[in-house]
Amino acid sequence: MGNSKMTQCDVCDSEVLESDWETHIDTSQHKEKALTQIMEDRIGKDRLAETRDETTEFLEELEQDFVDKKP
């Protein structure tokens, strides 16, 4: 256990053992947060309120599609 190093997951804002990294990034929570972060980066966080609401709806639809496609 002395060889276990922690690495920071900027997407989830948490620390993860390096040996668990592949498992961590394959979790639905990490994938959903990563998708949200990517979409916010692309459209920008400083949009008008009505645009932000449309963005939120779009992200929720993408999230639902992701959940629906899980085996």
JSON list of N, CA and C in Angstrom, two decimals:
[
{"chain": "A", "resi": 1, "resn": "MET", "atom": "N", "xyz": [0.81, -1.18, 0.00]},
{"chain": "A", "resi": 1, "resn": "MET", "atom": "CA", "xyz": [0.00, 0.00, 0.00]},
{"chain": "A", "resi": 1, "resn": "MET", "atom": "C", "xyz": [0.86, 1.25, 0.00]},
{"chain": "A", "resi": 2, "resn": "GLY", "atom": "N", "xyz": [2.15, 1.11, 0.26]},
{"chain": "A", "resi": 2, "resn": "GLY", "atom": "CA", "xyz": [3.05, 2.25, 0.26]},
{"chain": "A", "resi": 2, "resn": "GLY", "atom": "C", "xyz": [3.24, 2.83, -1.13]},
{"chain": "A", "resi": 3, "resn": "ASN", "atom": "N", "xyz": [2.94, 2.07, -2.17]},
{"chain": "A", "resi": 3, "resn": "ASN", "atom": "CA", "xyz": [3.10, 2.54, -3.54]},
{"chain": "A", "resi": 3, "resn": "ASN", "atom": "C", "xyz": [1.87, 3.27, -4.07]},
{"chain": "A", "resi": 4, "resn": "SER", "atom": "N", "xyz": [0.79, 3.27, -3.29]},
{"chain": "A", "resi": 4, "resn": "SER", "atom": "CA", "xyz": [-0.45, 3.91, -3.74]},
{"chain": "A", "resi": 4, "resn": "SER", "atom": "C", "xyz": [-0.30, 5.42, -3.73]},
{"chain": "A", "resi": 5, "resn": "LYS", "atom": "N", "xyz": [-0.52, 6.01, -4.88]},
{"chain": "A", "resi": 5, "resn": "LYS", "atom": "CA", "xyz": [-0.48, 7.46, -5.01]},
{"chain": "A", "resi": 5, "resn": "LYS", "atom": "C", "xyz": [-1.88, 7.96, -5.30]},
{"chain": "A", "resi": 6, "resn": "MET", "atom": "N", "xyz": [-2.16, 9.14, -4.80]},
{"chain": "A", "resi": 6, "resn": "MET", "atom": "CA", "xyz": [-3.45, 9.77, -5.05]},
{"chain": "A", "resi": 6, "resn": "MET", "atom": "C", "xyz": [-3.29, 10.72, -6.22]},
{"chain": "A", "resi": 7, "resn": "THR", "atom": "N", "xyz": [-4.33, 10.80, -7.02]},
{"chain": "A", "resi": 7, "resn": "THR", "atom": "CA", "xyz": [-4.35, 11.75, -8.13]},
{"chain": "A", "resi": 7, "resn": "THR", "atom": "C", "xyz": [-5.65, 12.54, -8.05]},
{"chain": "A", "resi": 8, "resn": "GLN", "atom": "N", "xyz": [-5.59, 13.78, -8.47]},
{"chain": "A", "resi": 8, "resn": "GLN", "atom": "CA", "xyz": [-6.75, 14.66, -8.39]},
{"chain": "A", "resi": 8, "resn": "GLN", "atom": "C", "xyz": [-7.62, 14.52, -9.64]},
{"chain": "A", "resi": 9, "resn": "CYS", "atom": "N", "xyz": [-8.90, 14.29, -9.44]},
{"chain": "A", "resi": 9, "resn": "CYS", "atom": "CA", "xyz": [-9.86, 14.28, -10.54]},
{"chain": "A", "resi": 9, "resn": "CYS", "atom": "C", "xyz": [-10.48, 15.67, -10.57]},
{"chain": "A", "resi": 10, "resn": "ASP", "atom": "N", "xyz": [-10.10, 16.45, -11.56]},
{"chain": "A", "resi": 10, "resn": "ASP", "atom": "CA", "xyz": [-10.61, 17.81, -11.68]},
{"chain": "A", "resi": 10, "resn": "ASP", "atom": "C", "xyz": [-12.09, 17.84, -12.04]},
{"chain": "A", "resi": 11, "resn": "VAL", "atom": "N", "xyz": [-12.56, 16.81, -12.68]},
{"chain": "A", "resi": 11, "resn": "VAL", "atom": "CA", "xyz": [-13.97, 16.74, -13.06]},
{"chain": "A", "resi": 11, "resn": "VAL", "atom": "C", "xyz": [-14.85, 16.57, -11.83]},
{"chain": "A", "resi": 12, "resn": "CYS", "atom": "N", "xyz": [-14.48, 15.64, -10.96]},
{"chain": "A", "resi": 12, "resn": "CYS", "atom": "CA", "xyz": [-15.29, 15.34, -9.78]},
{"chain": "A", "resi": 12, "resn": "CYS", "atom": "C", "xyz": [-14.83, 16.10, -8.54]},
{"chain": "A", "resi": 13, "resn": "ASP", "atom": "N", "xyz": [-13.71, 16.78, -8.67]},
{"chain": "A", "resi": 13, "resn": "ASP", "atom": "CA", "xyz": [-13.13, 17.53, -7.56]},
{"chain": "A", "resi": 13, "resn": "ASP", "atom": "C", "xyz": [-12.90, 16.61, -6.36]},
{"chain": "A", "resi": 14, "resn": "SER", "atom": "N", "xyz": [-12.24, 15.49, -6.62]},
{"chain": "A", "resi": 14, "resn": "SER", "atom": "CA", "xyz": [-11.93, 14.54, -5.57]},
{"chain": "A", "resi": 14, "resn": "SER", "atom": "C", "xyz": [-10.59, 13.88, -5.86]},
{"chain": "A", "resi": 15, "resn": "GLU", "atom": "N", "xyz": [-10.06, 13.22, -4.84]},
{"chain": "A", "resi": 15, "resn": "GLU", "atom": "CA", "xyz": [-8.81, 12.49, -5.01]},
{"chain": "A", "resi": 15, "resn": "GLU", "atom": "C", "xyz": [-9.12, 11.01, -5.18]},
{"chain": "A", "resi": 16, "resn": "VAL", "atom": "N", "xyz": [-8.38, 10.38, -6.08]},
{"chain": "A", "resi": 16, "resn": "VAL", "atom": "CA", "xyz": [-8.60, 8.97, -6.41]},
{"chain": "A", "resi": 16, "resn": "VAL", "atom": "C", "xyz": [-7.25, 8.28, -6.41]},
{"chain": "A", "resi": 17, "resn": "LEU", "atom": "N", "xyz": [-7.21, 7.06, -5.92]},
{"chain": "A", "resi": 17, "resn": "LEU", "atom": "CA", "xyz": [-5.98, 6.27, -6.01]},
{"chain": "A", "resi": 17, "resn": "LEU", "atom": "C", "xyz": [-5.65, 6.06, -7.48]},
{"chain": "A", "resi": 18, "resn": "GLU", "atom": "N", "xyz": [-4.37, 6.20, -7.82]},
{"chain": "A", "resi": 18, "resn": "GLU", "atom": "CA", "xyz": [-3.97, 5.99, -9.21]},
{"chain": "A", "resi": 18, "resn": "GLU", "atom": "C", "xyz": [-4.37, 4.61, -9.71]},
{"chain": "A", "resi": 19, "resn": "SER", "atom": "N", "xyz": [-4.29, 3.63, -8.82]},
{"chain": "A", "resi": 19, "resn": "SER", "atom": "CA", "xyz": [-4.67, 2.27, -9.23]},
{"chain": "A", "resi": 19, "resn": "SER", "atom": "C", "xyz": [-6.16, 2.14, -9.53]},
{"chain": "A", "resi": 20, "resn": "ASP", "atom": "N", "xyz": [-6.98, 3.06, -9.01]},
{"chain": "A", "resi": 20, "resn": "ASP", "atom": "CA", "xyz": [-8.42, 3.04, -9.23]},
{"chain": "A", "resi": 20, "resn": "ASP", "atom": "C", "xyz": [-8.86, 4.01, -10.32]},
{"chain": "A", "resi": 21, "resn": "TRP", "atom": "N", "xyz": [-7.91, 4.69, -10.96]},
{"chain": "A", "resi": 21, "resn": "TRP", "atom": "CA", "xyz": [-8.25, 5.75, -11.91]},
{"chain": "A", "resi": 21, "resn": "TRP", "atom": "C", "xyz": [-9.15, 5.26, -13.05]},
{"chain": "A", "resi": 22, "resn": "GLU", "atom": "N", "xyz": [-8.78, 4.15, -13.69]},
{"chain": "A", "resi": 22, "resn": "GLU", "atom": "CA", "xyz": [-9.55, 3.64, -14.82]},
{"chain": "A", "resi": 22, "resn": "GLU", "atom": "C", "xyz": [-10.98, 3.29, -14.39]},
{"chain": "A", "resi": 23, "resn": "THR", "atom": "N", "xyz": [-11.12, 2.72, -13.21]},
{"chain": "A", "resi": 23, "resn": "THR", "atom": "CA", "xyz": [-12.45, 2.40, -12.70]},
{"chain": "A", "resi": 23, "resn": "THR", "atom": "C", "xyz": [-13.23, 3.68, -12.43]},
{"chain": "A", "resi": 24, "resn": "HIS", "atom": "N", "xyz": [-12.56, 4.67, -11.86]},
{"chain": "A", "resi": 24, "resn": "HIS", "atom": "CA", "xyz": [-13.22, 5.94, -11.52]},
{"chain": "A", "resi": 24, "resn": "HIS", "atom": "C", "xyz": [-13.75, 6.64, -12.76]},
{"chain": "A", "resi": 25, "resn": "ILE", "atom": "N", "xyz": [-12.93, 6.74, -13.80]},
{"chain": "A", "resi": 25, "resn": "ILE", "atom": "CA", "xyz": [-13.38, 7.48, -14.99]},
{"chain": "A", "resi": 25, "resn": "ILE", "atom": "C", "xyz": [-14.44, 6.72, -15.76]},
{"chain": "A", "resi": 26, "resn": "ASP", "atom": "N", "xyz": [-14.67, 5.46, -15.42]},
{"chain": "A", "resi": 26, "resn": "ASP", "atom": "CA", "xyz": [-15.70, 4.67, -16.08]},
{"chain": "A", "resi": 26, "resn": "ASP", "atom": "C", "xyz": [-17.03, 4.71, -15.33]},
{"chain": "A", "resi": 27, "resn": "THR", "atom": "N", "xyz": [-17.08, 5.44, -14.21]},
{"chain": "A", "resi": 27, "resn": "THR", "atom": "CA", "xyz": [-18.34, 5.52, -13.46]},
{"chain": "A", "resi": 27, "resn": "THR", "atom": "C", "xyz": [-19.29, 6.49, -14.14]},
{"chain": "A", "resi": 28, "resn": "SER", "atom": "N", "xyz": [-20.57, 6.26, -13.96]},
{"chain": "A", "resi": 28, "resn": "SER", "atom": "CA", "xyz": [-21.57, 7.13, -14.58]},
{"chain": "A", "resi": 28, "resn": "SER", "atom": "C", "xyz": [-21.49, 8.54, -14.00]},
{"chain": "A", "resi": 29, "resn": "GLN", "atom": "N", "xyz": [-21.19, 8.66, -12.72]},
{"chain": "A", "resi": 29, "resn": "GLN", "atom": "CA", "xyz": [-21.09, 9.99, -12.11]},
{"chain": "A", "resi": 29, "resn": "GLN", "atom": "C", "xyz": [-19.99, 10.81, -12.77]},
{"chain": "A", "resi": 30, "resn": "HIS", "atom": "N", "xyz": [-18.83, 10.22, -12.97]},
{"chain": "A", "resi": 30, "resn": "HIS", "atom": "CA", "xyz": [-17.71, 10.92, -13.60]},
{"chain": "A", "resi": 30, "resn": "HIS", "atom": "C", "xyz": [-18.06, 11.29, -15.05]},
{"chain": "A", "resi": 31, "resn": "LYS", "atom": "N", "xyz": [-18.64, 10.36, -15.78]},
{"chain": "A", "resi": 31, "resn": "LYS", "atom": "CA", "xyz": [-18.99, 10.62, -17.18]},
{"chain": "A", "resi": 31, "resn": "LYS", "atom": "C", "xyz": [-20.01, 11.74, -17.30]},
{"chain": "A", "resi": 32, "resn": "GLU", "atom": "N", "xyz": [-21.00, 11.75, -16.41]},
{"chain": "A", "resi": 32, "resn": "GLU", "atom": "CA", "xyz": [-22.01, 12.80, -16.45]},
{"chain": "A", "resi": 32, "resn": "GLU", "atom": "C", "xyz": [-21.40, 14.17, -16.15]},
{"chain": "A", "resi": 33, "resn": "LYS", "atom": "N", "xyz": [-20.54, 14.21, -15.14]},
{"chain": "A", "resi": 33, "resn": "LYS", "atom": "CA", "xyz": [-19.90, 15.49, -14.80]},
{"chain": "A", "resi": 33, "resn": "LYS", "atom": "C", "xyz": [-18.98, 15.95, -15.92]},
{"chain": "A", "resi": 34, "resn": "ALA", "atom": "N", "xyz": [-18.27, 15.02, -16.54]},
{"chain": "A", "resi": 34, "resn": "ALA", "atom": "CA", "xyz": [-17.38, 15.38, -17.64]},
{"chain": "A", "resi": 34, "resn": "ALA", "atom": "C", "xyz": [-18.17, 15.92, -18.82]},
{"chain": "A", "resi": 35, "resn": "LEU", "atom": "N", "xyz": [-19.28, 15.27, -19.14]},
{"chain": "A", "resi": 35, "resn": "LEU", "atom": "CA", "xyz": [-20.12, 15.73, -20.23]},
{"chain": "A", "resi": 35, "resn": "LEU", "atom": "C", "xyz": [-20.67, 17.13, -19.95]},
{"chain": "A", "resi": 36, "resn": "THR", "atom": "N", "xyz": [-21.13, 17.34, -18.74]},
{"chain": "A", "resi": 36, "resn": "THR", "atom": "CA", "xyz": [-21.64, 18.67, -18.35]},
{"chain": "A", "resi": 36, "resn": "THR", "atom": "C", "xyz": [-20.55, 19.72, -18.47]},
{"chain": "A", "resi": 37, "resn": "GLN", "atom": "N", "xyz": [-19.36, 19.39, -18.00]},
{"chain": "A", "resi": 37, "resn": "GLN", "atom": "CA", "xyz": [-18.24, 20.33, -18.06]},
{"chain": "A", "resi": 37, "resn": "GLN", "atom": "C", "xyz": [-17.87, 20.66, -19.51]},
{"chain": "A", "resi": 38, "resn": "ILE", "atom": "N", "xyz": [-17.85, 19.66, -20.36]},
{"chain": "A", "resi": 38, "resn": "ILE", "atom": "CA", "xyz": [-17.52, 19.87, -21.78]},
{"chain": "A", "resi": 38, "resn": "ILE", "atom": "C", "xyz": [-18.55, 20.77, -22.43]},
{"chain": "A", "resi": 39, "resn": "MET", "atom": "N", "xyz": [-19.82, 20.50, -22.18]},
{"chain": "A", "resi": 39, "resn": "MET", "atom": "CA", "xyz": [-20.88, 21.30, -22.78]},
{"chain": "A", "resi": 39, "resn": "MET", "atom": "C", "xyz": [-20.84, 22.74, -22.26]},
{"chain": "A", "resi": 40, "resn": "GLU", "atom": "N", "xyz": [-20.61, 22.92, -20.96]},
{"chain": "A", "resi": 40, "resn": "GLU", "atom": "CA", "xyz": [-20.54, 24.27, -20.40]},
{"chain": "A", "resi": 40, "resn": "GLU", "atom": "C", "xyz": [-19.35, 25.02, -20.99]},
{"chain": "A", "resi": 41, "resn": "ASP", "atom": "N", "xyz": [-18.25, 24.33, -21.18]},
{"chain": "A", "resi": 41, "resn": "ASP", "atom": "CA", "xyz": [-17.07, 24.97, -21.77]},
{"chain": "A", "resi": 41, "resn": "ASP", "atom": "C", "xyz": [-17.35, 25.39, -23.21]},
{"chain": "A", "resi": 42, "resn": "ARG", "atom": "N", "xyz": [-18.08, 24.57, -23.94]},
{"chain": "A", "resi": 42, "resn": "ARG", "atom": "CA", "xyz": [-18.37, 24.88, -25.34]},
{"chain": "A", "resi": 42, "resn": "ARG", "atom": "C", "xyz": [-19.36, 26.03, -25.48]},
{"chain": "A", "resi": 43, "resn": "ILE", "atom": "N", "xyz": [-20.39, 26.05, -24.64]},
{"chain": "A", "resi": 43, "resn": "ILE", "atom": "CA", "xyz": [-21.40, 27.09, -24.79]},
{"chain": "A", "resi": 43, "resn": "ILE", "atom": "C", "xyz": [-21.12, 28.29, -23.92]},
{"chain": "A", "resi": 44, "resn": "GLY", "atom": "N", "xyz": [-20.30, 28.13, -22.93]},
{"chain": "A", "resi": 44, "resn": "GLY", "atom": "CA", "xyz": [-19.98, 29.23, -22.05]},
{"chain": "A", "resi": 44, "resn": "GLY", "atom": "C", "xyz": [-20.93, 29.31, -20.88]},
{"chain": "A", "resi": 45, "resn": "LYS", "atom": "N", "xyz": [-20.40, 29.64, -19.74]},
{"chain": "A", "resi": 45, "resn": "LYS", "atom": "CA", "xyz": [-21.20, 29.71, -18.52]},
{"chain": "A", "resi": 45, "resn": "LYS", "atom": "C", "xyz": [-21.86, 31.06, -18.36]},
{"chain": "A", "resi": 46, "resn": "ASP", "atom": "N", "xyz": [-21.42, 32.07, -19.09]},
{"chain": "A", "resi": 46, "resn": "ASP", "atom": "CA", "xyz": [-21.90, 33.43, -18.89]},
{"chain": "A", "resi": 46, "resn": "ASP", "atom": "C", "xyz": [-22.94, 33.85, -19.91]},
{"chain": "A", "resi": 47, "resn": "ARG", "atom": "N", "xyz": [-23.83, 32.94, -20.27]},
{"chain": "A", "resi": 47, "resn": "ARG", "atom": "CA", "xyz": [-24.88, 33.26, -21.23]},
{"chain": "A", "resi": 47, "resn": "ARG", "atom": "C", "xyz": [-26.08, 33.88, -20.51]},
{"chain": "A", "resi": 48, "resn": "LEU", "atom": "N", "xyz": [-27.01, 34.40, -21.29]},
{"chain": "A", "resi": 48, "resn": "LEU", "atom": "CA", "xyz": [-28.24, 34.95, -20.73]},
{"chain": "A", "resi": 48, "resn": "LEU", "atom": "C", "xyz": [-29.03, 33.86, -20.02]},
{"chain": "A", "resi": 49, "resn": "ALA", "atom": "N", "xyz": [-29.88, 34.27, -19.09]},
{"chain": "A", "resi": 49, "resn": "ALA", "atom": "CA", "xyz": [-30.64, 33.31, -18.28]},
{"chain": "A", "resi": 49, "resn": "ALA", "atom": "C", "xyz": [-31.47, 32.37, -19.14]},
{"chain": "A", "resi": 50, "resn": "GLU", "atom": "N", "xyz": [-32.14, 32.90, -20.17]},
{"chain": "A", "resi": 50, "resn": "GLU", "atom": "CA", "xyz": [-32.97, 32.01, -20.98]},
{"chain": "A", "resi": 50, "resn": "GLU", "atom": "C", "xyz": [-32.14, 31.02, -21.77]},
{"chain": "A", "resi": 51, "resn": "THR", "atom": "N", "xyz": [-30.96, 31.43, -22.22]},
{"chain": "A", "resi": 51, "resn": "THR", "atom": "CA", "xyz": [-30.06, 30.51, -22.92]},
{"chain": "A", "resi": 51, "resn": "THR", "atom": "C", "xyz": [-29.55, 29.45, -21.95]},
{"chain": "A", "resi": 52, "resn": "ARG", "atom": "N", "xyz": [-29.25, 29.88, -20.76]},
{"chain": "A", "resi": 52, "resn": "ARG", "atom": "CA", "xyz": [-28.77, 28.94, -19.74]},
{"chain": "A", "resi": 52, "resn": "ARG", "atom": "C", "xyz": [-29.84, 27.89, -19.45]},
{"chain": "A", "resi": 53, "resn": "ASP", "atom": "N", "xyz": [-31.11, 28.29, -19.39]},
{"chain": "A", "resi": 53, "resn": "ASP", "atom": "CA", "xyz": [-32.18, 27.35, -19.15]},
{"chain": "A", "resi": 53, "resn": "ASP", "atom": "C", "xyz": [-32.28, 26.34, -20.28]},
{"chain": "A", "resi": 54, "resn": "GLU", "atom": "N", "xyz": [-32.15, 26.80, -21.52]},
{"chain": "A", "resi": 54, "resn": "GLU", "atom": "CA", "xyz": [-32.17, 25.89, -22.66]},
{"chain": "A", "resi": 54, "resn": "GLU", "atom": "C", "xyz": [-30.99, 24.93, -22.60]},
{"chain": "A", "resi": 55, "resn": "THR", "atom": "N", "xyz": [-29.85, 25.44, -22.18]},
{"chain": "A", "resi": 55, "resn": "THR", "atom": "CA", "xyz": [-28.66, 24.61, -22.05]},
{"chain": "A", "resi": 55, "resn": "THR", "atom": "C", "xyz": [-28.88, 23.53, -21.00]},
{"chain": "A", "resi": 56, "resn": "THR", "atom": "N", "xyz": [-29.47, 23.92, -19.89]},
{"chain": "A", "resi": 56, "resn": "THR", "atom": "CA", "xyz": [-29.74, 22.96, -18.82]},
{"chain": "A", "resi": 56, "resn": "THR", "atom": "C", "xyz": [-30.67, 21.86, -19.33]},
{"chain": "A", "resi": 57, "resn": "GLU", "atom": "N", "xyz": [-31.70, 22.25, -20.05]},
{"chain": "A", "resi": 57, "resn": "GLU", "atom": "CA", "xyz": [-32.62, 21.26, -20.62]},
{"chain": "A", "resi": 57, "resn": "GLU", "atom": "C", "xyz": [-31.88, 20.32, -21.57]},
{"chain": "A", "resi": 58, "resn": "PHE", "atom": "N", "xyz": [-31.02, 20.87, -22.40]},
{"chain": "A", "resi": 58, "resn": "PHE", "atom": "CA", "xyz": [-30.24, 20.07, -23.35]},
{"chain": "A", "resi": 58, "resn": "PHE", "atom": "C", "xyz": [-29.35, 19.08, -22.61]},
{"chain": "A", "resi": 59, "resn": "LEU", "atom": "N", "xyz": [-28.67, 19.54, -21.57]},
{"chain": "A", "resi": 59, "resn": "LEU", "atom": "CA", "xyz": [-27.80, 18.66, -20.80]},
{"chain": "A", "resi": 59, "resn": "LEU", "atom": "C", "xyz": [-28.60, 17.57, -20.09]},
{"chain": "A", "resi": 60, "resn": "GLU", "atom": "N", "xyz": [-29.78, 17.92, -19.60]},
{"chain": "A", "resi": 60, "resn": "GLU", "atom": "CA", "xyz": [-30.62, 16.91, -18.96]},
{"chain": "A", "resi": 60, "resn": "GLU", "atom": "C", "xyz": [-31.07, 15.86, -19.96]},
{"chain": "A", "resi": 61, "resn": "GLU", "atom": "N", "xyz": [-31.37, 16.27, -21.19]},
{"chain": "A", "resi": 61, "resn": "GLU", "atom": "CA", "xyz": [-31.73, 15.31, -22.23]},
{"chain": "A", "resi": 61, "resn": "GLU", "atom": "C", "xyz": [-30.55, 14.40, -22.56]},
{"chain": "A", "resi": 62, "resn": "LEU", "atom": "N", "xyz": [-29.35, 14.97, -22.66]},
{"chain": "A", "resi": 62, "resn": "LEU", "atom": "CA", "xyz": [-28.17, 14.14, -22.92]},
{"chain": "A", "resi": 62, "resn": "LEU", "atom": "C", "xyz": [-27.93, 13.17, -21.78]},
{"chain": "A", "resi": 63, "resn": "GLU", "atom": "N", "xyz": [-28.11, 13.64, -20.56]},
{"chain": "A", "resi": 63, "resn": "GLU", "atom": "CA", "xyz": [-27.93, 12.78, -19.40]},
{"chain": "A", "resi": 63, "resn": "GLU", "atom": "C", "xyz": [-28.94, 11.63, -19.43]},
{"chain": "A", "resi": 64, "resn": "GLN", "atom": "N", "xyz": [-30.19, 11.93, -19.76]},
{"chain": "A", "resi": 64, "resn": "GLN", "atom": "CA", "xyz": [-31.21, 10.90, -19.83]},
{"chain": "A", "resi": 64, "resn": "GLN", "atom": "C", "xyz": [-30.89, 9.89, -20.92]},
{"chain": "A", "resi": 65, "resn": "ASP", "atom": "N", "xyz": [-30.41, 10.37, -22.07]},
{"chain": "A", "resi": 65, "resn": "ASP", "atom": "CA", "xyz": [-30.01, 9.46, -23.15]},
{"chain": "A", "resi": 65, "resn": "ASP", "atom": "C", "xyz": [-28.90, 8.54, -22.68]},
{"chain": "A", "resi": 66, "resn": "PHE", "atom": "N", "xyz": [-27.95, 9.11, -21.93]},
{"chain": "A", "resi": 66, "resn": "PHE", "atom": "CA", "xyz": [-26.83, 8.32, -21.41]},
{"chain": "A", "resi": 66, "resn": "PHE", "atom": "C", "xyz": [-27.34, 7.24, -20.46]},
{"chain": "A", "resi": 67, "resn": "VAL", "atom": "N", "xyz": [-28.27, 7.60, -19.57]},
{"chain": "A", "resi": 67, "resn": "VAL", "atom": "CA", "xyz": [-28.83, 6.64, -18.61]},
{"chain": "A", "resi": 67, "resn": "VAL", "atom": "C", "xyz": [-29.63, 5.57, -19.34]},
{"chain": "A", "resi": 68, "resn": "ASP", "atom": "N", "xyz": [-30.37, 5.97, -20.36]},
{"chain": "A", "resi": 68, "resn": "ASP", "atom": "CA", "xyz": [-31.18, 5.01, -21.12]},
{"chain": "A", "resi": 68, "resn": "ASP", "atom": "C", "xyz": [-30.34, 4.00, -21.89]},
{"chain": "A", "resi": 69, "resn": "LYS", "atom": "N", "xyz": [-29.12, 4.39, -22.28]},
{"chain": "A", "resi": 69, "resn": "LYS", "atom": "CA", "xyz": [-28.27, 3.50, -23.07]},
{"chain": "A", "resi": 69, "resn": "LYS", "atom": "C", "xyz": [-27.44, 2.56, -22.23]},
{"chain": "A", "resi": 70, "resn": "LYS", "atom": "N", "xyz": [-27.48, 2.71, -20.90]},
{"chain": "A", "resi": 70, "resn": "LYS", "atom": "CA", "xyz": [-26.72, 1.82, -20.02]},
{"chain": "A", "resi": 70, "resn": "LYS", "atom": "C", "xyz": [-27.26, 0.40, -20.15]},
{"chain": "A", "resi": 71, "resn": "PRO", "atom": "N", "xyz": [-26.34, -0.58, -20.15]},
{"chain": "A", "resi": 71, "resn": "PRO", "atom": "CA", "xyz": [-26.80, -1.98, -20.24]},
{"chain": "A", "resi": 71, "resn": "PRO", "atom": "C", "xyz": [-27.50, -2.44, -18.98]}
]
